[in-house]
Each structure stands twice: as structure tokens, then as C-alpha cells.
mmCIF file of C-alpha atoms in Angstrom:
data_model
loop_
_atom_site.group_PDB
_atom_site.id
_atom_site.type_symbol
_atom_site.label_atom_id
_atom_site.label_comp_id
_atom_site.label_asym_id
_atom_site.label_seq_id
_atom_site.Cartn_x
_atom_site.Cartn_y
_atom_site.Cartn_z
ATOM 1 C CA UNK A 1 -9.514 -75.547 -0.093
ATOM 2 C CA UNK A 2 -12.659 -75.829 -2.219
ATOM 3 C CA UNK A 3 -12.438 -79.107 -1.976
ATOM 4 C CA UNK A 4 -11.993 -79.681 2.463
ATOM 5 C CA UNK A 5 -15.209 -76.791 2.586
ATOM 6 C CA UNK A 6 -16.833 -76.047 -0.474
ATOM 7 C CA UNK A 7 -17.184 -79.630 -1.727
ATOM 8 C CA UNK A 8 -19.707 -80.870 -0.412
ATOM 9 C CA UNK A 9 -21.814 -77.790 0.100
ATOM 10 C CA UNK A 10 -21.858 -77.100 -3.318
ATOM 11 C CA UNK A 11 -22.649 -80.895 -4.154
ATOM 12 C CA UNK A 12 -25.707 -80.096 -2.325
ATOM 13 C CA UNK A 13 -26.671 -77.282 -4.017
ATOM 14 C CA UNK A 14 -26.299 -78.948 -7.443
ATOM 15 C CA UNK A 15 -28.519 -81.557 -6.240
ATOM 16 C CA UNK A 16 -31.529 -79.534 -4.728
ATOM 17 C CA UNK A 17 -31.528 -77.600 -7.966
ATOM 18 C CA UNK A 18 -31.725 -80.788 -9.819
ATOM 19 C CA UNK A 19 -33.823 -82.084 -7.609
ATOM 20 C CA UNK A 20 -36.466 -78.655 -8.341
ATOM 21 C CA UNK A 21 -35.505 -78.976 -12.324
ATOM 22 C CA UNK A 22 -36.949 -82.552 -11.699
ATOM 23 C CA UNK A 23 -40.482 -81.008 -10.274
ATOM 24 C CA UNK A 24 -40.836 -77.888 -12.094
ATOM 25 C CA UNK A 25 -38.722 -78.082 -15.696
ATOM 26 C CA UNK A 26 -39.077 -74.320 -15.795
ATOM 27 C CA UNK A 27 -37.015 -73.852 -12.614
ATOM 28 C CA UNK A 28 -33.555 -72.638 -13.990
ATOM 29 C CA UNK A 29 -35.695 -70.261 -16.789
ATOM 30 C CA UNK A 30 -35.088 -66.546 -16.666
ATOM 31 C CA UNK A 31 -37.313 -63.343 -18.330
ATOM 32 C CA UNK A 32 -36.632 -60.024 -18.233
ATOM 33 C CA UNK A 33 -40.173 -58.202 -17.644
ATOM 34 C CA UNK A 34 -40.459 -54.268 -17.688
ATOM 35 C CA UNK A 35 -36.522 -54.219 -17.482
ATOM 36 C CA UNK A 36 -36.519 -56.316 -14.247
ATOM 37 C CA UNK A 37 -34.792 -60.054 -14.234
ATOM 38 C CA UNK A 38 -37.563 -62.761 -13.256
ATOM 39 C CA UNK A 39 -37.219 -66.428 -12.207
ATOM 40 C CA UNK A 40 -36.662 -68.789 -9.058
ATOM 41 C CA UNK A 41 -33.466 -68.130 -9.209
ATOM 42 C CA UNK A 42 -33.687 -64.481 -9.058
ATOM 43 C CA UNK A 43 -36.288 -65.646 -5.901
ATOM 44 C CA UNK A 44 -34.475 -67.733 -4.000
ATOM 45 C CA UNK A 45 -31.469 -64.598 -4.389
ATOM 46 C CA UNK A 46 -34.172 -62.615 -3.008
ATOM 47 C CA UNK A 47 -35.268 -64.107 -0.378
ATOM 48 C CA UNK A 48 -32.099 -65.391 0.678
ATOM 49 C CA UNK A 49 -30.898 -62.177 1.208
ATOM 50 C CA UNK A 50 -31.056 -61.378 4.972
ATOM 51 C CA UNK A 51 -30.121 -64.512 5.892
ATOM 52 C CA UNK A 52 -26.686 -63.745 3.811
ATOM 53 C CA UNK A 53 -26.477 -60.485 5.009
ATOM 54 C CA UNK A 54 -27.010 -61.586 7.906
ATOM 55 C CA UNK A 55 -24.351 -64.478 7.341
ATOM 56 C CA UNK A 56 -21.806 -62.452 7.064
ATOM 57 C CA UNK A 57 -21.718 -60.507 9.811
ATOM 58 C CA UNK A 58 -21.997 -63.871 11.757
ATOM 59 C CA UNK A 59 -19.466 -65.037 10.236
ATOM 60 C CA UNK A 60 -16.551 -62.256 12.296
ATOM 61 C CA UNK A 61 -18.219 -62.812 14.850
ATOM 62 C CA UNK A 62 -18.052 -66.321 15.656
ATOM 63 C CA UNK A 63 -14.158 -66.122 13.408
ATOM 64 C CA UNK A 64 -14.004 -63.800 16.754
ATOM 65 C CA UNK A 65 -15.103 -66.942 19.169
ATOM 66 C CA UNK A 66 -17.933 -65.531 19.656
ATOM 67 C CA UNK A 67 -21.590 -66.206 19.048
ATOM 68 C CA UNK A 68 -24.448 -64.061 18.226
ATOM 69 C CA UNK A 69 -27.986 -64.942 18.907
ATOM 70 C CA UNK A 70 -30.065 -61.650 18.967
ATOM 71 C CA UNK A 71 -30.424 -60.817 15.083
ATOM 72 C CA UNK A 72 -33.319 -62.345 14.261
ATOM 73 C CA UNK A 73 -34.814 -59.936 17.082
ATOM 74 C CA UNK A 74 -32.982 -56.942 16.060
ATOM 75 C CA UNK A 75 -33.940 -57.421 12.612
ATOM 76 C CA UNK A 76 -37.678 -57.233 13.768
ATOM 77 C CA UNK A 77 -36.630 -53.818 15.758
ATOM 78 C CA UNK A 78 -35.485 -52.804 13.139
ATOM 79 C CA UNK A 79 -38.769 -53.049 11.317
ATOM 80 C CA UNK A 80 -40.972 -51.935 13.786
ATOM 81 C CA UNK A 81 -38.414 -48.665 14.233
ATOM 82 C CA UNK A 82 -39.221 -48.351 10.341
ATOM 83 C CA UNK A 83 -42.838 -48.896 9.792
ATOM 84 C CA UNK A 84 -43.904 -47.253 13.052
ATOM 85 C CA UNK A 85 -41.676 -43.790 11.900
ATOM 86 C CA UNK A 86 -43.735 -44.458 8.579
ATOM 87 C CA UNK A 87 -47.731 -44.721 9.887
ATOM 88 C CA UNK A 88 -46.882 -41.860 12.560
ATOM 89 C CA UNK A 89 -46.361 -39.541 9.024
ATOM 90 C CA UNK A 90 -42.633 -39.870 9.478
ATOM 91 C CA UNK A 91 -40.538 -40.389 5.961
ATOM 92 C CA UNK A 92 -38.214 -43.189 4.976
ATOM 93 C CA UNK A 93 -35.254 -41.742 5.092
ATOM 94 C CA UNK A 94 -35.294 -40.744 8.640
ATOM 95 C CA UNK A 95 -36.789 -44.343 9.431
ATOM 96 C CA UNK A 96 -34.121 -45.570 7.959
ATOM 97 C CA UNK A 97 -31.242 -43.833 9.583
ATOM 98 C CA UNK A 98 -33.243 -43.943 12.781
ATOM 99 C CA UNK A 99 -33.439 -47.596 12.430
ATOM 100 C CA UNK A 100 -30.150 -48.428 11.722
ATOM 101 C CA UNK A 101 -29.217 -46.174 14.810
ATOM 102 C CA UNK A 102 -30.810 -48.009 17.870
ATOM 103 C CA UNK A 103 -28.988 -51.397 15.562
ATOM 104 C CA UNK A 104 -25.934 -49.879 16.404
ATOM 105 C CA UNK A 105 -26.411 -49.274 19.740
ATOM 106 C CA UNK A 106 -28.039 -52.713 20.397
ATOM 107 C CA UNK A 107 -24.533 -53.415 18.473
ATOM 108 C CA UNK A 108 -22.507 -51.913 21.484
ATOM 109 C CA UNK A 109 -24.761 -53.242 24.468
ATOM 110 C CA UNK A 110 -23.695 -57.117 22.984
ATOM 111 C CA UNK A 111 -20.311 -55.919 22.623
ATOM 112 C CA UNK A 112 -19.817 -54.453 26.186
ATOM 113 C CA UNK A 113 -21.447 -57.653 27.932
ATOM 114 C CA UNK A 114 -19.037 -59.783 25.647
ATOM 115 C CA UNK A 115 -15.162 -57.551 25.507
ATOM 116 C CA UNK A 116 -15.916 -55.821 28.496
ATOM 117 C CA UNK A 117 -17.570 -57.761 31.048
ATOM 118 C CA UNK A 118 -16.745 -60.905 30.137
ATOM 119 C CA UNK A 119 -20.258 -62.494 29.610
ATOM 120 C CA UNK A 120 -20.248 -65.993 27.660
ATOM 121 C CA UNK A 121 -21.460 -64.355 24.731
ATOM 122 C CA UNK A 122 -24.211 -66.950 23.794
ATOM 123 C CA UNK A 123 -25.741 -65.901 27.459
ATOM 124 C CA UNK A 124 -24.755 -61.527 26.298
ATOM 125 C CA UNK A 125 -26.825 -62.092 23.145
ATOM 126 C CA UNK A 126 -29.874 -64.477 24.266
ATOM 127 C CA UNK A 127 -30.803 -61.325 26.743
ATOM 128 C CA UNK A 128 -31.498 -59.094 23.287
ATOM 129 C CA UNK A 129 -32.787 -61.861 22.164
ATOM 130 C CA UNK A 130 -35.593 -62.476 24.750
ATOM 131 C CA UNK A 131 -36.205 -58.528 25.156
ATOM 132 C CA UNK A 132 -35.845 -56.932 21.778
ATOM 133 C CA UNK A 133 -38.210 -59.220 20.467
ATOM 134 C CA UNK A 134 -40.190 -57.694 23.359
ATOM 135 C CA UNK A 135 -39.217 -54.369 22.385
ATOM 136 C CA UNK A 136 -40.377 -54.717 18.861
ATOM 137 C CA UNK A 137 -43.765 -55.597 20.067
ATOM 138 C CA UNK A 138 -43.796 -52.299 22.517
ATOM 139 C CA UNK A 139 -43.260 -50.932 19.371
ATOM 140 C CA UNK A 140 -46.009 -51.630 17.666
ATOM 141 C CA UNK A 141 -48.062 -52.173 20.187
ATOM 142 C CA UNK A 142 -48.859 -56.355 19.060
ATOM 143 C CA UNK A 143 -50.240 -55.003 16.271
ATOM 144 C CA UNK A 144 -48.891 -55.567 12.472
ATOM 145 C CA UNK A 145 -48.174 -52.635 11.025
ATOM 146 C CA UNK A 146 -48.885 -51.684 7.664
ATOM 147 C CA UNK A 147 -47.638 -48.804 5.634
ATOM 148 C CA UNK A 148 -47.745 -47.511 2.005
ATOM 149 C CA UNK A 149 -44.637 -45.984 1.420
ATOM 150 C CA UNK A 150 -42.880 -46.354 -1.858
ATOM 151 C CA UNK A 151 -39.664 -45.310 -0.935
ATOM 152 C CA UNK A 152 -39.404 -48.006 1.724
ATOM 153 C CA UNK A 153 -40.739 -50.581 -0.103
ATOM 154 C CA UNK A 154 -37.884 -49.963 -2.706
ATOM 155 C CA UNK A 155 -35.343 -51.997 -0.113
ATOM 156 C CA UNK A 156 -37.007 -55.152 -0.057
ATOM 157 C CA UNK A 157 -39.146 -55.064 -2.742
ATOM 158 C CA UNK A 158 -37.132 -52.477 -5.213
ATOM 159 C CA UNK A 159 -35.323 -53.550 -8.710
ATOM 160 C CA UNK A 160 -32.016 -52.101 -10.846
ATOM 161 C CA UNK A 161 -32.857 -55.349 -13.331
ATOM 162 C CA UNK A 162 -32.287 -57.542 -10.311
ATOM 163 C CA UNK A 163 -33.984 -56.646 -6.900
ATOM 164 C CA UNK A 164 -32.183 -54.116 -4.870
ATOM 165 C CA UNK A 165 -31.876 -56.962 -2.307
ATOM 166 C CA UNK A 166 -29.919 -58.513 -3.892
ATOM 167 C CA UNK A 167 -27.623 -56.089 -4.456
ATOM 168 C CA UNK A 168 -27.267 -54.981 -0.992
ATOM 169 C CA UNK A 169 -26.390 -57.922 -0.105
ATOM 170 C CA UNK A 170 -24.117 -58.915 -2.259
ATOM 171 C CA UNK A 171 -22.426 -55.380 -2.100
ATOM 172 C CA UNK A 172 -22.084 -55.714 2.230
ATOM 173 C CA UNK A 173 -20.150 -59.056 0.740
ATOM 174 C CA UNK A 174 -17.628 -57.700 -1.738
ATOM 175 C CA UNK A 175 -16.517 -54.778 0.692
ATOM 176 C CA UNK A 176 -16.729 -57.029 3.820
ATOM 177 C CA UNK A 177 -14.138 -59.493 1.527
ATOM 178 C CA UNK A 178 -11.517 -57.061 0.559
ATOM 179 C CA UNK A 179 -11.335 -55.168 3.516
ATOM 180 C CA UNK A 180 -10.985 -58.094 5.282
ATOM 181 C CA UNK A 181 -9.159 -60.410 3.335
ATOM 182 C CA UNK A 182 -6.835 -57.544 1.428
ATOM 183 C CA UNK A 183 -6.053 -55.677 4.335
ATOM 184 C CA UNK A 184 -4.453 -56.964 8.446
ATOM 185 C CA UNK A 185 -8.108 -56.883 8.994
ATOM 186 C CA UNK A 186 -8.667 -60.466 8.246
ATOM 187 C CA UNK A 187 -5.873 -61.716 9.862
ATOM 188 C CA UNK A 188 -6.435 -59.671 13.550
ATOM 189 C CA UNK A 189 -9.961 -61.315 13.527
ATOM 190 C CA UNK A 190 -8.833 -64.735 13.235
ATOM 191 C CA UNK A 191 -5.777 -64.383 16.047
ATOM 192 C CA UNK A 192 -8.281 -63.200 18.078
ATOM 193 C CA UNK A 193 -10.458 -65.867 17.825
ATOM 194 C CA UNK A 194 -7.388 -68.297 18.231
ATOM 195 C CA UNK A 195 -6.756 -67.138 21.347
ATOM 196 C CA UNK A 196 -7.866 -63.963 22.514
ATOM 197 C CA UNK A 197 -5.233 -63.474 25.335
ATOM 198 C CA UNK A 198 -1.966 -64.188 23.219
ATOM 199 C CA UNK A 199 -3.334 -62.125 20.470
ATOM 200 C CA UNK A 200 -3.918 -59.295 23.160
ATOM 201 C CA UNK A 201 -0.441 -59.727 25.090
ATOM 202 C CA UNK A 202 0.943 -59.484 20.817
ATOM 203 C CA UNK A 203 -0.652 -56.284 20.850
ATOM 204 C CA UNK A 204 -4.180 -56.393 19.197
ATOM 205 C CA UNK A 205 -6.701 -54.619 20.076
ATOM 206 C CA UNK A 206 -8.951 -57.562 20.760
ATOM 207 C CA UNK A 207 -11.073 -55.996 22.926
ATOM 208 C CA UNK A 208 -12.263 -53.168 20.093
ATOM 209 C CA UNK A 209 -12.483 -55.892 17.254
ATOM 210 C CA UNK A 210 -14.951 -57.999 19.169
ATOM 211 C CA UNK A 211 -16.620 -54.807 19.961
ATOM 212 C CA UNK A 212 -16.713 -53.917 16.319
ATOM 213 C CA UNK A 213 -17.370 -57.159 14.966
ATOM 214 C CA UNK A 214 -20.695 -57.432 17.595
ATOM 215 C CA UNK A 215 -21.350 -53.742 15.873
ATOM 216 C CA UNK A 216 -21.532 -54.506 12.519
ATOM 217 C CA UNK A 217 -23.576 -58.212 13.121
ATOM 218 C CA UNK A 218 -26.231 -55.776 14.644
ATOM 219 C CA UNK A 219 -26.000 -53.270 11.428
ATOM 220 C CA UNK A 220 -26.420 -55.707 9.069
ATOM 221 C CA UNK A 221 -29.526 -57.108 10.954
ATOM 222 C CA UNK A 222 -30.932 -54.033 10.923
ATOM 223 C CA UNK A 223 -30.838 -53.712 7.094
ATOM 224 C CA UNK A 224 -32.100 -56.776 6.952
ATOM 225 C CA UNK A 225 -35.326 -56.448 9.202
ATOM 226 C CA UNK A 226 -35.870 -53.447 7.321
ATOM 227 C CA UNK A 227 -35.509 -55.348 3.867
ATOM 228 C CA UNK A 228 -37.910 -58.152 5.468
ATOM 229 C CA UNK A 229 -40.698 -55.348 6.584
ATOM 230 C CA UNK A 230 -40.659 -53.290 3.426
ATOM 231 C CA UNK A 231 -40.996 -56.810 0.745
ATOM 232 C CA UNK A 232 -44.554 -56.819 2.618
ATOM 233 C CA UNK A 233 -45.362 -53.046 3.425
ATOM 234 C CA UNK A 234 -45.662 -54.115 7.277
ATOM 235 C CA UNK A 235 -44.147 -55.001 10.334
ATOM 236 C CA UNK A 236 -44.365 -58.230 12.460
ATOM 237 C CA UNK A 237 -42.491 -57.996 15.346
ATOM 238 C CA UNK A 238 -43.898 -61.415 16.346
ATOM 239 C CA UNK A 239 -42.587 -63.441 13.341
ATOM 240 C CA UNK A 240 -40.659 -61.224 10.851
ATOM 241 C CA UNK A 241 -36.986 -62.727 11.410
ATOM 242 C CA UNK A 242 -38.025 -65.038 13.673
ATOM 243 C CA UNK A 243 -36.060 -68.209 13.522
ATOM 244 C CA UNK A 244 -33.297 -66.520 10.898
ATOM 245 C CA UNK A 245 -30.299 -66.402 13.576
ATOM 246 C CA UNK A 246 -30.388 -70.607 13.059
ATOM 247 C CA UNK A 247 -30.245 -69.898 9.366
ATOM 248 C CA UNK A 248 -27.468 -67.586 9.691
ATOM 249 C CA UNK A 249 -25.989 -70.249 11.959
ATOM 250 C CA UNK A 250 -26.104 -73.075 9.645
ATOM 251 C CA UNK A 251 -24.621 -70.803 6.688
ATOM 252 C CA UNK A 252 -21.696 -70.250 8.027
ATOM 253 C CA UNK A 253 -21.473 -73.963 9.292
ATOM 254 C CA UNK A 254 -22.112 -75.470 6.054
ATOM 255 C CA UNK A 255 -19.935 -72.420 5.018
ATOM 256 C CA UNK A 256 -16.825 -74.249 6.616
ATOM 257 C CA UNK A 257 -16.583 -71.482 9.724
ATOM 258 C CA UNK A 258 -15.901 -73.454 13.033
ATOM 259 C CA UNK A 259 -17.843 -72.265 15.351
ATOM 260 C CA UNK A 260 -14.456 -72.850 17.379
ATOM 261 C CA UNK A 261 -12.569 -69.204 15.993
ATOM 262 C CA UNK A 262 -10.056 -68.683 14.237
ATOM 263 C CA UNK A 263 -10.155 -69.448 10.070
ATOM 264 C CA UNK A 264 -13.471 -68.321 8.397
ATOM 265 C CA UNK A 265 -14.357 -68.088 5.033
ATOM 266 C CA UNK A 266 -17.168 -65.549 3.158
ATOM 267 C CA UNK A 267 -17.424 -67.830 0.617
ATOM 268 C CA UNK A 268 -18.302 -70.629 2.212
ATOM 269 C CA UNK A 269 -20.682 -67.931 3.855
ATOM 270 C CA UNK A 270 -21.870 -67.189 0.507
ATOM 271 C CA UNK A 271 -22.463 -71.195 -0.685
ATOM 272 C CA UNK A 272 -24.089 -72.220 2.617
ATOM 273 C CA UNK A 273 -26.894 -69.147 2.077
ATOM 274 C CA UNK A 274 -27.985 -70.705 -0.886
ATOM 275 C CA UNK A 275 -27.803 -74.135 0.548
ATOM 276 C CA UNK A 276 -30.275 -73.125 3.218
ATOM 277 C CA UNK A 277 -32.609 -70.924 1.269
ATOM 278 C CA UNK A 278 -32.791 -72.838 -2.210
ATOM 279 C CA UNK A 279 -33.881 -76.039 0.196
ATOM 280 C CA UNK A 280 -36.436 -74.120 1.724
ATOM 281 C CA UNK A 281 -36.775 -73.242 -1.746
ATOM 282 C CA UNK A 282 -37.291 -76.913 -2.303
ATOM 283 C CA UNK A 283 -39.677 -77.886 0.593
ATOM 284 C CA UNK A 284 -42.591 -75.741 -0.840
ATOM 285 C CA UNK A 285 -41.159 -77.369 -4.694
ATOM 286 C CA UNK A 286 -42.205 -80.901 -4.000
ATOM 287 C CA UNK A 287 -44.189 -81.046 -1.492
ATOM 288 C CA UNK A 288 -43.079 -81.253 1.976
ATOM 289 C CA UNK A 289 -45.927 -81.594 4.370
ATOM 290 C CA UNK A 290 -45.865 -78.284 6.698
ATOM 291 C CA UNK A 291 -45.158 -79.554 9.981
ATOM 292 C CA UNK A 292 -41.668 -81.718 8.425
ATOM 293 C CA UNK A 293 -40.103 -78.752 7.183
ATOM 294 C CA UNK A 294 -38.253 -78.410 9.752
ATOM 295 C CA UNK A 295 -37.105 -82.349 10.375
ATOM 296 C CA UNK A 296 -36.851 -81.994 6.692
ATOM 297 C CA UNK A 297 -34.171 -78.942 6.694
ATOM 298 C CA UNK A 298 -32.316 -80.490 9.592
ATOM 299 C CA UNK A 299 -32.006 -84.072 8.099
ATOM 300 C CA UNK A 300 -30.216 -81.885 4.944
ATOM 301 C CA UNK A 301 -28.085 -79.434 7.044
ATOM 302 C CA UNK A 302 -27.071 -82.447 8.963
ATOM 303 C CA UNK A 303 -26.114 -84.822 5.891
ATOM 304 C CA UNK A 304 -23.841 -82.183 4.619
ATOM 305 C CA UNK A 305 -22.675 -81.622 7.938
ATOM 306 C CA UNK A 306 -21.618 -85.281 8.322
ATOM 307 C CA UNK A 307 -19.681 -85.354 5.155
ATOM 308 C CA UNK A 308 -17.408 -81.997 6.066
ATOM 309 C CA UNK A 309 -16.297 -83.917 8.666
ATOM 310 C CA UNK A 310 -12.428 -85.039 7.937
ATOM 311 C CA UNK A 311 -13.345 -88.654 9.488
ATOM 312 C CA UNK A 312 -16.869 -89.024 7.312
ATOM 313 C CA UNK A 313 -14.713 -87.805 4.094
ATOM 314 C CA UNK A 314 -12.171 -90.224 4.267
ATOM 315 C CA UNK A 315 -14.759 -93.348 4.595
ATOM 316 C CA UNK A 316 -16.588 -91.886 2.161
ATOM 317 C CA UNK A 317 -14.084 -91.890 0.177
ATOM 318 C CA UNK A 318 -12.702 -94.959 1.027
ATOM 319 C CA UNK A 319 -9.183 -93.841 2.691
ATOM 320 C CA UNK A 320 -9.482 -95.080 6.058
ATOM 321 C CA UNK A 321 -5.836 -94.938 7.852
ATOM 322 C CA UNK A 322 -5.081 -99.353 8.178
ATOM 323 C CA UNK A 323 -2.053 -100.946 10.027
ATOM 324 C CA UNK A 324 -0.267 -102.047 6.319
ATOM 325 C CA UNK A 325 -0.880 -97.952 4.907
ATOM 326 C CA UNK A 326 0.798 -96.266 8.226
ATOM 327 C CA UNK A 327 3.100 -93.178 7.002
ATOM 328 C CA UNK A 328 7.246 -94.166 6.470
ATOM 329 C CA UNK A 329 8.190 -92.725 9.455
ATOM 330 C CA UNK A 330 5.914 -94.552 11.991
ATOM 331 C CA UNK A 331 7.138 -97.662 10.085
ATOM 332 C CA UNK A 332 10.723 -96.685 11.123
ATOM 333 C CA UNK A 333 9.916 -96.326 14.541
ATOM 334 C CA UNK A 334 8.063 -98.729 14.803
ATOM 335 C CA UNK A 335 10.623 -100.578 14.063
#
């Protein structure tokens, strides 16, 4: 229900937009230049595209009662492979395919640890979160690898009226929505998240589904890593995708998906990603000091999450249960 899941995130998003308009009156203005659409809103969508993409994959992982802390490292690896390949004289299509191929293998590794060996997801993916960024550092030899390939730059900085990064993220979101909501796949994912053992006894291939969502999450992270590196035409293994896994998880949770698994909301994930990126933009717009940026974001996120709590929501709306407002069935039973 939109009231239960998305009301407060949408209010928070609207509030952040209003705050930006107060400090920057031209915030909502859009303009077309050389066939490209520009504006602060477009910048929010473009900068938030990698987070949205990773959050889509994270939504499915969380729906199976899992978590993937390695997506930031996987993004760094993808960017490192793509840029080092091109810097070595390779072409952009091969660089992209090589990077995404490695990301699929990393997703298979995460899925193997979780679904086959039964390792807790937070531990299994924490391994790759640590080792993966170290691997990216080895690929780049600890240096920032810069390139000047126009074809590769199109992934993160190209335009088809709108930035290509936005179109890629929205296309993936739409494809996942259609695939999971127009087929039985979404129900099977939710079944695995609610009770993996029961779903297995019911004939659901829970191991295969769990494995698949981790591969998909790694693939989304790989594409996001290519966006990040191509946008700046460089691979920075130390900083690329740093803490993006936390932004993705926050986007999913703000959107109403439960970390306990089961039901999920892709629409909520989209709203959550917009809240996170708009919040980041707001921090710079209103001049919040850099050393308090994370604290400012934390306060806003915690506030939204608290307002989504059923108990807090009842308190805010003044509908807390009192002895005189008990249901009639309880009064009859008491009598």
C-alpha cells in the first residue's frame, strides 16, 4: 500500500526538493542544449543511476533474506578491468564484456557460498567486500588509471536526450519489474525469503533462485562500476563505489522492503534511491560542512525509517490504542 510504504519517503523527497528550491530558486528549471536535457533534477537522476541500479539487485537479494556487502568492491573491479583493458590498447566493447564477465563470476562465488555452503550472507559477501577492493587495487597497481575512449565514456556520460546512465538504470528497473511481477518469479523469490526450507519442500528451487539473485546483483554492480569509471574516464580502485552498498541498502529499506525477507517493492526502491541522491545533493546545496555530511544524512534516513514504523505512525496520527478503543470482539471476550 502506498500509504504504508511510500507515504513518508515521498514526503521526505518532496521536502528535500522544496528545501533545494528555497536555497536555489532555479533548482527545478530544465533546459535543452545541443539536443541534451540539462538541469538539477537531471543531475540527480544521473548521479543516482549507479545507486538505483545496485539497489534493484539488492532488492531481490534482500527479498530472499540475504544481503550483499560486496557490490561496492565489485563495482570497483568492473571499472578497474574496463579502464586497464582500454589503457592497454583494447577496445571498449571487449573491455565491457570482460568486466561484466568477471562480475558474473564474482556473483556465482557469492551465490555458491550462500546457497550451497550455507554461509551467512553478511559473512560470505564481507569476504569479497574486503578482498575485491584489494583485487581492484592490484589491477590498477594502486594508481588512478585514466583513459580517453569516447565509446567507453558514453556509458556514464553519454546522452540520448537524457543521460544514457539514467536510461540504462530505468530499463533494468522496468525489465525486473515486468519479469518478477508478470511471471511467477517474484512470488518464488518472496517464498524463498519467507521460509527457504518450506519453499524447498513445496518444490521451489530455492538454491537456484538464491544463486541467481546474487549473480544478478553482481551484474548490476558491474554495470554501475562501468558507469562510475566512464563518467570520469578513470578507474580509482580505492574510492570507486566506496560505501555505495550502504546507500543501496538504505534505498531498499526506505522503500519499504523488509530486511527479514519476503515482500519487496521495486517502486519503493526507486523512491528510496531518489531520496538518497536528493539528500546528497541537498547537503551540498545548503552548505552543510563536509565533516558533518554523514551525520546529516543519517539523521534524515533515521527519521524517515522511524516514521515508517507502524507504532510511530500510529502515534503521529493520534491513533494509539487505548483501553476504551479496543475492538468489540475483545470487549465481548473480556465480558
